[in-house]
Short mmCIF file of C-alpha atoms and ligand atoms in Angstrom, two decimals:
data_model
loop_
_atom_site.label_atom_id
_atom_site.label_comp_id
_atom_site.label_asym_id
_atom_site.label_seq_id
_atom_site.Cartn_x
_atom_site.Cartn_y
_atom_site.Cartn_z
CA MET A 1295 27.10 -12.27 3.85
CA ALA A 1296 25.81 -9.66 6.25
CA TYR A 1297 24.22 -10.79 9.42
CA ILE A 1298 23.31 -9.74 12.90
CA LYS A 1299 25.34 -11.07 15.79
CA ASN A 1300 22.59 -13.01 17.49
CA LYS A 1301 22.84 -13.69 21.19
CA MET A 1302 21.69 -17.30 20.87
CA THR A 1303 19.79 -19.58 18.58
CA ASP A 1304 16.88 -21.89 19.25
CA ASN A 1305 17.75 -24.52 21.89
CA ASN A 1306 21.44 -24.47 21.00
CA SER A 1307 20.58 -25.45 17.44
CA LYS A 1308 21.88 -23.35 14.56
CA GLN A 1309 18.51 -23.61 12.86
CA TYR A 1310 16.03 -20.78 13.10
CA LYS A 1311 12.33 -21.41 13.60
CA LEU A 1312 11.07 -19.04 10.91
CA GLY A 1313 12.46 -16.95 8.07
CA MET A 1314 11.07 -13.65 6.82
CA ILE A 1315 11.61 -12.60 3.22
CA GLY A 1316 11.37 -8.85 2.76
CA LEU A 1317 12.65 -6.67 5.58
CA GLY A 1318 10.78 -3.49 4.69
CA THR A 1319 8.68 -1.77 7.33
CA MET A 1320 6.12 -4.57 7.73
CA GLY A 1321 8.51 -7.55 7.49
CA ARG A 1322 11.09 -6.04 9.82
CA ASN A 1323 8.55 -5.06 12.45
CA LEU A 1324 6.81 -8.42 12.34
CA LEU A 1325 10.16 -10.15 12.76
CA LEU A 1326 11.02 -7.93 15.73
CA ASN A 1327 7.61 -8.73 17.22
CA MET A 1328 8.35 -12.48 16.92
CA ALA A 1329 11.78 -12.02 18.46
CA ASP A 1330 10.21 -10.06 21.33
CA LYS A 1331 8.06 -13.08 22.06
CA GLY A 1332 11.13 -15.31 22.32
CA PHE A 1333 11.17 -16.98 18.89
CA SER A 1334 14.49 -17.39 17.12
CA VAL A 1335 13.88 -15.92 13.70
CA THR A 1336 15.84 -14.88 10.67
CA GLY A 1337 15.28 -12.44 7.83
CA TYR A 1338 16.36 -12.02 4.24
CA ASP A 1339 16.47 -8.97 2.03
CA LYS A 1340 18.44 -8.17 -1.12
CA ASP A 1341 18.97 -4.66 0.15
CA HIS A 1342 21.94 -4.28 2.54
CA LYS A 1343 20.32 -1.18 4.06
CA MET A 1344 17.37 -3.27 5.23
CA ILE A 1345 19.72 -5.76 6.92
CA SER A 1346 21.49 -2.89 8.69
CA LYS A 1347 18.17 -1.47 9.85
CA LEU A 1348 17.13 -4.83 11.25
CA GLU A 1349 20.57 -5.13 12.86
CA GLU A 1350 20.16 -1.76 14.50
CA GLU A 1351 16.58 -2.16 15.69
CA GLY A 1352 17.01 -5.79 16.72
CA LYS A 1353 20.38 -5.64 18.43
CA ASN A 1354 18.98 -7.03 21.66
CA HIS A 1355 16.97 -9.74 19.97
CA ASN A 1356 17.51 -13.35 19.03
CA LEU A 1357 17.38 -12.84 15.31
CA LYS A 1358 19.63 -12.78 12.30
CA GLY A 1359 19.56 -11.06 8.91
CA PHE A 1360 20.97 -12.39 5.63
CA ASN A 1361 21.35 -11.06 2.14
CA ASP A 1362 22.44 -14.36 0.69
CA ILE A 1363 19.39 -16.44 -0.05
CA LYS A 1364 21.20 -19.81 0.18
CA ASP A 1365 22.71 -19.06 3.59
CA PHE A 1366 19.34 -17.77 4.71
CA ILE A 1367 17.48 -20.90 3.62
CA SER A 1368 19.99 -23.28 5.16
CA SER A 1369 19.78 -21.45 8.50
CA ILE A 1370 16.11 -22.40 8.96
CA ALA A 1371 14.95 -25.61 10.65
CA THR A 1372 13.12 -28.06 8.36
CA PRO A 1373 10.34 -28.28 7.46
CA ARG A 1374 10.97 -24.60 6.89
CA THR A 1375 8.49 -21.84 7.56
CA LEU A 1376 9.00 -18.83 5.32
CA VAL A 1377 6.95 -15.67 5.52
CA LEU A 1378 6.88 -13.40 2.48
CA LEU A 1379 6.34 -9.70 3.05
CA VAL A 1380 7.05 -8.32 -0.38
CA PRO A 1381 4.84 -6.13 -2.61
CA ALA A 1382 1.85 -8.01 -4.01
CA GLY A 1383 1.88 -9.00 -7.68
CA PRO A 1384 4.65 -10.35 -9.91
CA ILE A 1385 7.33 -9.87 -7.22
CA VAL A 1386 5.70 -12.66 -5.19
CA ASP A 1387 6.04 -15.01 -8.18
CA SER A 1388 9.66 -14.07 -8.79
CA VAL A 1389 10.55 -14.61 -5.12
CA ILE A 1390 8.83 -18.01 -5.19
CA ALA A 1391 10.76 -18.93 -8.36
CA GLU A 1392 14.02 -17.99 -6.65
CA LEU A 1393 13.15 -19.96 -3.54
CA LYS A 1394 11.79 -23.13 -5.11
CA PRO A 1395 15.08 -24.84 -6.04
CA LEU A 1396 16.35 -24.30 -2.50
CA LEU A 1397 13.34 -25.75 -0.70
CA THR A 1398 12.44 -29.30 0.28
CA LYS A 1399 9.11 -31.11 0.41
CA GLY A 1400 6.97 -30.08 3.36
CA ASP A 1401 8.32 -26.52 3.57
CA ILE A 1402 5.72 -23.82 4.11
CA ILE A 1403 5.51 -20.45 2.37
CA ILE A 1404 3.18 -17.89 3.92
CA ASP A 1405 2.37 -14.91 1.73
CA SER A 1406 1.52 -12.07 4.09
CA GLY A 1407 1.16 -9.30 1.55
CA ASN A 1408 -2.10 -7.96 0.13
CA SER A 1409 -2.15 -10.51 -2.71
CA HIS A 1410 -5.21 -10.97 -4.86
CA PHE A 1411 -6.97 -14.13 -3.72
CA THR A 1412 -7.02 -15.59 -7.24
CA ASP A 1413 -3.20 -15.33 -7.36
CA THR A 1414 -3.11 -17.17 -4.05
CA ASN A 1415 -5.32 -19.95 -5.46
CA ARG A 1416 -2.97 -20.32 -8.42
CA ARG A 1417 0.16 -20.38 -6.23
CA VAL A 1418 -1.35 -23.00 -3.89
CA ASP A 1419 -1.95 -25.28 -6.89
CA GLU A 1420 1.45 -24.65 -8.45
CA LEU A 1421 3.40 -25.30 -5.26
CA GLU A 1422 1.35 -28.32 -4.24
CA LYS A 1423 2.84 -30.16 -7.22
CA ASP A 1424 6.29 -29.74 -5.63
CA GLY A 1425 5.09 -30.86 -2.21
CA LEU A 1426 5.30 -27.32 -0.83
CA HIS A 1427 2.58 -25.78 1.33
CA PHE A 1428 1.53 -22.29 0.38
CA PHE A 1429 -0.91 -20.21 2.29
CA GLY A 1430 -2.10 -16.66 2.18
CA MET A 1431 -2.33 -14.59 5.30
CA GLY A 1432 -3.74 -11.08 5.42
CA ILE A 1433 -2.12 -8.84 8.02
CA SER A 1434 -3.62 -5.60 9.17
CA GLY A 1435 -2.45 -2.87 11.45
CA GLY A 1436 0.31 -1.08 9.58
CA GLU A 1437 3.77 -0.56 11.04
CA GLU A 1438 2.59 -0.19 14.63
CA GLY A 1439 0.43 -3.30 14.37
CA ALA A 1440 3.21 -5.42 12.87
CA ARG A 1441 5.57 -4.39 15.67
CA PHE A 1442 3.25 -4.66 18.66
CA GLY A 1443 0.25 -6.75 17.62
CA PRO A 1444 -1.50 -7.01 14.29
CA SER A 1445 -4.74 -8.74 13.36
CA MET A 1446 -3.96 -11.70 11.10
CA MET A 1447 -6.13 -13.67 8.69
CA PRO A 1448 -4.38 -16.92 7.74
CA GLY A 1449 -6.12 -19.25 5.28
CA GLY A 1450 -5.14 -22.38 3.43
CA ASP A 1451 -3.58 -25.68 4.44
CA LYS A 1452 -4.66 -26.39 8.05
CA GLN A 1453 -1.59 -28.54 8.72
CA ALA A 1454 0.66 -25.68 7.69
CA TYR A 1455 -1.34 -23.32 9.90
CA ASN A 1456 -0.84 -25.60 12.91
CA VAL A 1457 2.94 -25.33 12.46
CA VAL A 1458 2.88 -21.55 12.89
CA LYS A 1459 -0.15 -21.25 15.15
CA ASP A 1460 1.89 -20.64 18.32
CA ILE A 1461 3.95 -17.86 16.76
CA LEU A 1462 0.85 -16.18 15.33
CA ASN A 1463 -1.03 -16.39 18.63
CA ALA A 1464 1.96 -14.90 20.44
CA ILE A 1465 2.48 -11.92 18.14
CA ALA A 1466 -1.18 -11.01 17.50
CA ALA A 1467 -2.98 -8.11 19.16
CA LYS A 1468 -5.07 -9.23 22.14
CA VAL A 1469 -8.62 -8.26 23.07
CA ASN A 1470 -9.78 -9.60 26.44
CA ASN A 1471 -6.75 -11.90 26.23
CA ASP A 1472 -8.02 -13.41 22.96
CA PRO A 1473 -5.46 -13.22 20.13
CA CYS A 1474 -6.62 -11.39 17.02
CA VAL A 1475 -5.82 -14.30 14.75
CA THR A 1476 -7.72 -17.42 13.81
CA TYR A 1477 -7.65 -20.03 11.09
CA ILE A 1478 -9.91 -18.44 8.46
CA GLY A 1479 -10.57 -21.37 6.15
CA PRO A 1480 -9.27 -23.30 3.15
CA GLY A 1481 -7.76 -22.03 -0.11
CA ALA A 1482 -7.30 -18.31 -0.48
CA SER A 1483 -9.88 -17.44 2.19
CA GLY A 1484 -7.30 -15.57 4.29
CA HIS A 1485 -6.49 -13.19 1.48
CA PHE A 1486 -10.17 -12.91 0.55
CA VAL A 1487 -11.13 -11.88 4.08
CA LYS A 1488 -8.27 -9.36 4.20
CA MET A 1489 -9.44 -7.89 0.90
CA VAL A 1490 -12.95 -7.40 2.31
CA HIS A 1491 -11.41 -5.89 5.45
CA ASN A 1492 -9.79 -3.33 3.16
CA GLY A 1493 -13.07 -2.72 1.33
CA ILE A 1494 -14.68 -1.87 4.67
CA GLU A 1495 -11.63 0.27 5.47
CA TYR A 1496 -12.18 2.26 2.25
CA ALA A 1497 -15.89 2.74 3.09
CA ILE A 1498 -15.29 3.99 6.61
CA MET A 1499 -12.52 6.32 5.46
CA GLU A 1500 -14.84 7.75 2.81
CA LEU A 1501 -17.66 8.22 5.34
CA ILE A 1502 -15.29 10.02 7.69
CA ALA A 1503 -14.12 12.22 4.82
CA GLU A 1504 -17.75 13.04 3.99
CA VAL A 1505 -18.39 13.92 7.65
CA TYR A 1506 -15.40 16.27 7.42
CA GLY A 1507 -16.89 17.81 4.27
CA ILE A 1508 -20.27 18.27 5.96
CA LEU A 1509 -18.77 19.84 9.08
CA LYS A 1510 -16.51 22.11 7.04
CA ASN A 1511 -18.65 23.06 4.05
CA GLY A 1512 -22.13 22.46 5.44
CA LEU A 1513 -21.77 23.74 9.00
CA GLY A 1514 -18.76 26.04 8.63
CA TYR A 1515 -16.62 24.36 11.29
CA SER A 1516 -12.88 25.07 11.58
CA ASN A 1517 -10.33 22.25 11.90
CA ASP A 1518 -10.15 22.95 15.64
CA ASP A 1519 -13.94 22.68 15.94
CA ILE A 1520 -13.90 19.43 13.98
CA TYR A 1521 -11.14 18.10 16.22
CA LYS A 1522 -13.37 18.68 19.25
CA VAL A 1523 -16.36 16.97 17.62
CA PHE A 1524 -14.29 13.94 16.61
CA LYS A 1525 -12.63 13.73 19.99
CA LYS A 1526 -16.01 13.63 21.71
CA TRP A 1527 -17.47 11.13 19.25
CA ASN A 1528 -14.48 8.88 19.67
CA GLU A 1529 -15.26 8.59 23.37
CA GLY A 1530 -18.66 7.07 22.62
CA ARG A 1531 -20.23 4.48 20.34
CA LEU A 1532 -18.22 5.69 17.32
CA GLN A 1533 -14.91 4.82 18.93
CA SER A 1534 -12.52 3.34 16.39
CA PHE A 1535 -8.92 3.37 15.27
CA LEU A 1536 -9.77 5.40 12.16
CA MET A 1537 -11.62 8.01 14.24
CA GLU A 1538 -8.71 8.16 16.66
CA ILE A 1539 -6.08 8.89 13.98
CA THR A 1540 -8.40 11.26 12.11
CA THR A 1541 -8.95 13.31 15.28
CA GLU A 1542 -5.20 13.88 15.50
CA ILE A 1543 -4.95 14.87 11.82
CA PHE A 1544 -7.19 17.93 12.38
CA VAL A 1545 -4.69 19.58 14.73
CA PHE A 1546 -1.43 18.44 13.15
CA LYS A 1547 0.71 21.43 12.14
CA ASP A 1548 2.85 21.63 9.03
CA GLY A 1549 6.54 21.97 9.93
CA ASP A 1550 7.16 24.29 6.97
CA THR A 1551 4.29 26.75 7.23
CA GLY A 1552 3.00 26.30 10.77
CA MET A 1553 -0.47 25.89 9.25
CA ASP A 1554 -2.73 22.86 9.59
CA LEU A 1555 -1.04 20.23 7.43
CA LEU A 1556 -4.42 18.87 6.30
CA ASP A 1557 -5.14 22.14 4.48
CA GLN A 1558 -1.89 21.83 2.50
CA ILE A 1559 -2.68 18.33 1.19
CA LYS A 1560 -4.10 17.87 -2.33
CA ASP A 1561 -7.69 16.66 -2.47
CA GLU A 1562 -6.78 13.72 -4.72
CA ALA A 1563 -6.86 10.31 -3.03
CA ARG A 1564 -4.66 7.41 -4.09
CA SER A 1565 -5.08 3.68 -3.60
CA LYS A 1566 -3.23 0.42 -4.07
CA GLY A 1567 -6.26 -1.47 -5.33
CA THR A 1568 -7.65 -3.74 -2.63
CA GLY A 1569 -10.85 -1.68 -2.43
CA LYS A 1570 -11.33 -1.99 -6.18
CA TRP A 1571 -10.81 -5.76 -5.95
CA THR A 1572 -13.56 -5.94 -3.32
CA SER A 1573 -15.95 -4.09 -5.62
CA GLU A 1574 -14.98 -6.28 -8.57
CA VAL A 1575 -15.61 -9.47 -6.61
CA SER A 1576 -18.92 -8.16 -5.33
CA MET A 1577 -20.05 -7.71 -8.94
CA GLU A 1578 -18.81 -11.20 -9.74
CA LEU A 1579 -20.73 -12.65 -6.81
CA GLN A 1580 -23.73 -10.38 -7.51
CA LEU A 1581 -23.70 -9.19 -3.94
CA PRO A 1582 -24.17 -5.40 -3.67
CA ILE A 1583 -21.83 -3.39 -1.46
CA PRO A 1584 -22.71 0.19 -2.52
CA THR A 1585 -20.95 2.01 0.32
CA ILE A 1586 -17.67 0.29 -0.52
CA ASN A 1587 -18.23 0.90 -4.24
CA GLU A 1588 -18.82 4.61 -3.65
CA ALA A 1589 -15.68 4.80 -1.56
CA VAL A 1590 -13.65 3.30 -4.41
CA SER A 1591 -15.32 5.51 -7.05
CA ASN A 1592 -14.97 8.67 -5.05
CA ARG A 1593 -11.20 8.18 -4.66
CA ASP A 1594 -11.13 7.89 -8.45
CA LEU A 1595 -13.38 10.93 -8.93
CA SER A 1596 -11.13 12.99 -6.68
CA LYS A 1597 -8.30 12.59 -9.20
CA PHE A 1598 -10.18 14.65 -11.81
CA LYS A 1599 -9.05 17.86 -10.14
CA GLN A 1600 -8.87 20.13 -13.18
CA LEU A 1601 -12.22 18.94 -14.51
CA ARG A 1602 -13.82 19.51 -11.09
CA VAL A 1603 -12.39 23.01 -10.85
CA SER A 1604 -13.54 23.99 -14.34
CA LEU A 1605 -17.00 22.49 -13.84
CA GLU A 1606 -17.34 24.38 -10.57
CA GLU A 1607 -16.66 27.53 -12.54
CA GLY A 1608 -19.10 26.47 -15.25
CA PHE A 1609 -22.02 25.65 -12.96
CA GLY A 1610 -21.19 28.19 -10.27
CA LYS A 1611 -20.02 27.62 -6.71
CA LYS A 1612 -22.85 26.32 -4.53
CA ASP A 1613 -23.94 27.64 -1.20
CA THR A 1614 -23.67 24.37 0.70
CA LYS A 1615 -24.68 25.65 4.13
CA ILE A 1616 -27.10 23.27 5.84
CA ASP A 1617 -29.12 23.28 9.03
CA ILE A 1618 -28.66 20.05 10.95
CA THR A 1619 -27.51 19.26 14.48
CA ILE A 1620 -24.28 17.51 15.42
CA GLU A 1621 -26.39 14.73 16.95
CA GLU A 1622 -28.16 14.16 13.63
CA LEU A 1623 -24.83 13.97 11.84
CA GLU A 1624 -23.54 11.55 14.44
CA ASP A 1625 -26.59 9.35 13.85
CA ALA A 1626 -25.99 9.44 10.10
CA PHE A 1627 -22.38 8.46 10.53
CA TYR A 1628 -23.16 5.65 12.98
CA PHE A 1629 -25.88 4.30 10.72
CA SER A 1630 -23.64 4.38 7.63
CA MET A 1631 -20.70 2.85 9.45
CA ILE A 1632 -22.90 -0.04 10.61
CA SER A 1633 -24.08 -0.49 7.04
CA ALA A 1634 -20.50 -0.55 5.69
CA TYR A 1635 -19.60 -3.39 8.06
CA ALA A 1636 -22.90 -5.14 7.27
CA GLN A 1637 -22.20 -5.03 3.52
CA GLY A 1638 -18.69 -6.43 4.01
CA MET A 1639 -20.01 -9.25 6.21
CA HIS A 1640 -22.76 -9.97 3.66
CA LEU A 1641 -20.11 -10.32 0.95
CA LEU A 1642 -18.23 -12.78 3.18
CA VAL A 1643 -21.42 -14.84 3.63
CA GLN A 1644 -21.86 -15.04 -0.13
CA ALA A 1645 -18.18 -15.80 -0.83
CA SER A 1646 -18.21 -18.51 1.81
CA LYS A 1647 -21.05 -20.26 -0.03
CA GLU A 1648 -19.62 -19.70 -3.51
CA TYR A 1649 -16.02 -20.68 -2.75
CA GLN A 1650 -16.76 -23.22 0.05
CA TYR A 1651 -14.67 -21.26 2.53
CA ASP A 1652 -16.84 -22.27 5.50
CA LEU A 1653 -16.15 -18.87 7.08
CA LYS A 1654 -16.99 -18.37 10.74
CA LEU A 1655 -18.23 -14.79 10.79
CA GLN A 1656 -18.19 -14.56 14.56
CA GLU A 1657 -14.49 -15.50 14.52
CA ILE A 1658 -13.73 -12.93 11.84
CA ALA A 1659 -15.53 -10.17 13.78
CA LYS A 1660 -13.67 -11.33 16.88
CA ILE A 1661 -10.20 -10.97 15.34
CA TRP A 1662 -11.10 -7.59 13.83
CA ARG A 1663 -11.82 -6.16 17.29
CA GLY A 1664 -8.12 -5.42 17.79
CA GLY A 1665 -4.92 -4.79 15.86
CA CYS A 1666 -6.44 -4.02 12.47
CA ILE A 1667 -7.26 -0.75 10.74
CA ILE A 1668 -11.06 -1.27 11.00
CA ARG A 1669 -11.04 -2.09 14.72
CA ALA A 1670 -13.92 -0.29 16.40
CA LYS A 1671 -16.18 -0.47 19.38
CA PHE A 1672 -19.02 -1.59 17.10
CA LEU A 1673 -17.12 -4.76 16.17
CA GLU A 1674 -18.06 -6.09 19.60
CA ASP A 1675 -21.74 -5.75 18.57
CA ILE A 1676 -21.02 -7.53 15.28
CA TYR A 1677 -19.19 -10.29 17.10
CA GLN A 1678 -22.08 -10.71 19.57
CA ALA A 1679 -24.63 -10.81 16.72
CA TYR A 1680 -22.82 -13.64 14.89
CA GLU A 1681 -21.96 -15.40 18.15
CA LYS A 1682 -25.69 -15.52 18.87
CA ASN A 1683 -26.53 -16.70 15.36
CA ASN A 1684 -23.63 -17.80 13.17
CA SER A 1685 -25.89 -18.32 10.16
CA LEU A 1686 -27.19 -14.75 10.20
CA GLU A 1687 -27.66 -13.80 6.55
CA HIS A 1688 -27.27 -10.06 7.05
CA LEU A 1689 -26.31 -7.97 10.06
CA PHE A 1690 -29.51 -5.92 9.64
CA ALA A 1691 -31.44 -9.07 10.58
CA ASP A 1692 -30.03 -9.05 14.11
CA GLU A 1693 -32.54 -7.64 16.58
CA GLY A 1694 -29.96 -5.66 18.55
CA VAL A 1695 -28.61 -4.07 15.36
CA GLN A 1696 -32.16 -3.32 14.21
CA ASN A 1697 -32.83 -1.44 17.43
CA ILE A 1698 -29.65 0.59 17.02
CA ILE A 1699 -30.51 1.42 13.40
CA LYS A 1700 -34.07 2.46 14.25
CA GLY A 1701 -32.65 5.03 16.63
CA THR A 1702 -30.42 6.57 13.95
CA LEU A 1703 -32.81 6.81 11.00
CA ASN A 1704 -34.34 10.24 11.66
CA GLY A 1705 -30.95 11.89 12.01
CA THR A 1706 -29.68 10.05 8.95
CA ARG A 1707 -32.61 11.12 6.75
CA LYS A 1708 -32.32 14.71 7.95
CA THR A 1709 -28.59 14.80 7.24
CA VAL A 1710 -28.74 13.14 3.83
CA SER A 1711 -31.68 15.20 2.59
CA ALA A 1712 -30.16 18.46 3.84
CA CYS A 1713 -26.90 17.72 2.00
CA ILE A 1714 -28.69 16.72 -1.19
CA ASN A 1715 -30.85 19.85 -1.12
CA ALA A 1716 -27.80 22.03 -0.65
CA GLY A 1717 -25.76 20.29 -3.38
CA LEU A 1718 -23.18 18.96 -0.94
CA GLY A 1719 -21.69 15.78 -2.42
CA ILE A 1720 -22.09 12.81 -0.08
CA PRO A 1721 -21.96 9.73 -2.35
CA ALA A 1722 -21.31 7.18 0.39
CA PHE A 1723 -23.92 8.56 2.80
CA ALA A 1724 -26.59 8.84 0.11
CA SER A 1725 -26.04 5.41 -1.38
CA THR A 1726 -25.91 3.81 2.07
CA LEU A 1727 -29.32 5.18 2.98
CA THR A 1728 -30.90 4.21 -0.29
CA TYR A 1729 -29.35 0.72 -0.01
CA PHE A 1730 -31.05 0.41 3.37
CA ASP A 1731 -34.36 1.69 2.03
CA THR A 1732 -34.26 -0.75 -0.85
CA LEU A 1733 -33.16 -3.72 1.23
CA THR A 1734 -36.01 -3.08 3.65
CA THR A 1735 -38.61 -2.93 0.85
CA GLY A 1736 -40.68 -6.10 0.42
CA ARG A 1737 -41.72 -5.40 -3.17
CA MET A 1738 -39.30 -3.52 -5.39
CA PRO A 1739 -40.17 -2.07 -8.81
CA SER A 1740 -38.00 -4.79 -10.41
CA ASN A 1741 -41.09 -6.49 -11.88
CA LEU A 1742 -41.00 -3.72 -14.47
CA ILE A 1743 -37.43 -4.62 -15.45
CA GLN A 1744 -38.55 -8.21 -15.99
CA ALA A 1745 -41.39 -6.98 -18.20
CA GLN A 1746 -39.04 -4.73 -20.21
CA ARG A 1747 -36.54 -7.56 -20.76
CA ASP A 1748 -39.30 -9.83 -21.95
CA PHE A 1749 -40.74 -7.07 -24.18
CA PHE A 1750 -37.60 -6.37 -26.17
CA GLY A 1751 -35.73 -9.64 -25.86
CA ALA A 1752 -38.22 -12.38 -25.00
CA HIS A 1753 -36.11 -13.09 -21.90
CA THR A 1754 -39.21 -14.39 -20.09
CA PHE A 1755 -40.40 -13.54 -16.59
CA GLU A 1756 -41.69 -15.31 -13.50
CA ARG A 1757 -45.12 -14.66 -12.01
CA ILE A 1758 -46.12 -14.26 -8.39
CA ASP A 1759 -49.27 -16.34 -8.85
CA GLN A 1760 -48.01 -19.26 -10.98
CA GLU A 1761 -44.86 -21.45 -11.12
CA GLY A 1762 -42.65 -21.51 -14.22
CA VAL A 1763 -41.40 -18.97 -16.75
CA PHE A 1764 -43.62 -16.93 -19.03
CA HIS A 1765 -43.43 -14.82 -22.13
CA ALA A 1766 -46.02 -12.24 -23.17
CA ASP A 1767 -46.78 -10.97 -26.63
CA TRP A 1768 -46.12 -7.37 -25.60
CA ASN A 1769 -46.39 -5.95 -29.13
CA LYS A 1770 -49.97 -7.04 -29.46
CA LEU A 1771 -51.99 -3.91 -28.97
CA SER A 1772 -54.59 -4.32 -26.27
C1 6PG B 327 -4.03 -2.65 6.71
C2 6PG B 327 -4.18 -1.79 5.47
C3 6PG B 327 -3.09 -2.00 4.49
C4 6PG B 327 -3.28 -1.21 3.19
C5 6PG B 327 -3.11 0.24 3.30
C6 6PG B 327 -3.11 1.00 1.96
O1 6PG B 327 -4.96 -3.39 6.96
O2 6PG B 327 -3.02 -2.55 7.42
O3 6PG B 327 -5.38 -2.14 4.84
O4 6PG B 327 -3.03 -3.36 4.21
O5 6PG B 327 -2.36 -1.65 2.29
O6 6PG B 327 -4.06 0.77 4.14
O7 6PG B 327 -4.25 0.77 1.21
P1 6PG B 327 -4.62 1.73 -0.02
O8 6PG B 327 -3.33 2.25 -0.57
O9 6PG B 327 -5.31 0.88 -1.02
O10 6PG B 327 -5.45 2.81 0.54
#
């Protein structure tokens, strides 16, 4: 048994308040964060190296690390609170199977990984039979967030949430003294909301990448020039965590070559899948989120490197120089970013109805203002919009947001059309604008689709002037 020599345990008891399973980067840092806030906590990992790391980094803290699961479990006060921070997927099930015989009724397991919400639903049901509480909690903010204040999205059994509420409030990031954590709702709602957070994250990252492409290939800017543009933008309405880190990337030098590291990185993006899940669910719920979808697809398209190179040869390299101003590009980015958040929020509205999550969108916007990867100045506007009207169907329906959007449309149209004319690929920008144009169109050409379906398949159609469903004898020549 390896363990850390702890200075003291909780109120002279040998029982720890909470146990963390998985002492990788996220688990270890979250545990250290809890210990910082005065909680007596313990951690378990199969890997001795992880215990040593915790021992080293937490030597001045009231915490303990185990690599014997039985000793670990018996060191925690009952009913036990266990937090899992292990890779999503089958590992979560195997850890639960290992834990189950050691647990007693009333114990709580909190899965803090990026688990698929349907897995969380299944696990809640399975563990309920044994009298165990299981709830899913999305955590955002990466290593830094886990250590010094993440944004957390716990959902599931409210009673179980109340047991850990104080710890979560203490370790969360704070915005205007408000902790970036709230009870999200029943069932797997915590993991669902985290998944949508990641979908928005994908969309904003893609938009930023397209801005980079426009500045570089459309306007001929160097990395240093782009750094200056981003730095300036990040001081204004576009301020966000993703802008902040991206700004730094443009001037980061490669230790080996002394060149800009960005230029040495392959243009093939990877992903762990949460963005794809968001797109899949949106199809399931029939709730369009095109900016997020394009972000997912474009990561996938980027992987076809050889095909792209050979097709560039086949069709000829394009002259992608465009003539737009930086202000117009800034408008286009602001508009598209707003739309990405709006689509994510719209999906949450639909999921809340479909899965009876009873989501409070103002609360979700509130806890995304700090700690998480998509934190941004604009989240304050989103929060205010839902605070004013918590049954707002779509963010575009808020008057304040409408006024902002109206001010960005000229620049957006100029940017998107210039890129399209020059053959500069901007899938997220283009689909975002056309989503807006469609959503703000009272009568779409979809009547024709109804007519076509009825023509070839007698699927019937509805009329604008009469109730009921109708079928026409389309083959009859007029
Ligand atoms: C967060 C992030 C995090 C996510 C990574 C990687 O909120 O801290 O969303 O949970 O796992 O960003 O995601 P991809 O590998 O899918 O890009």
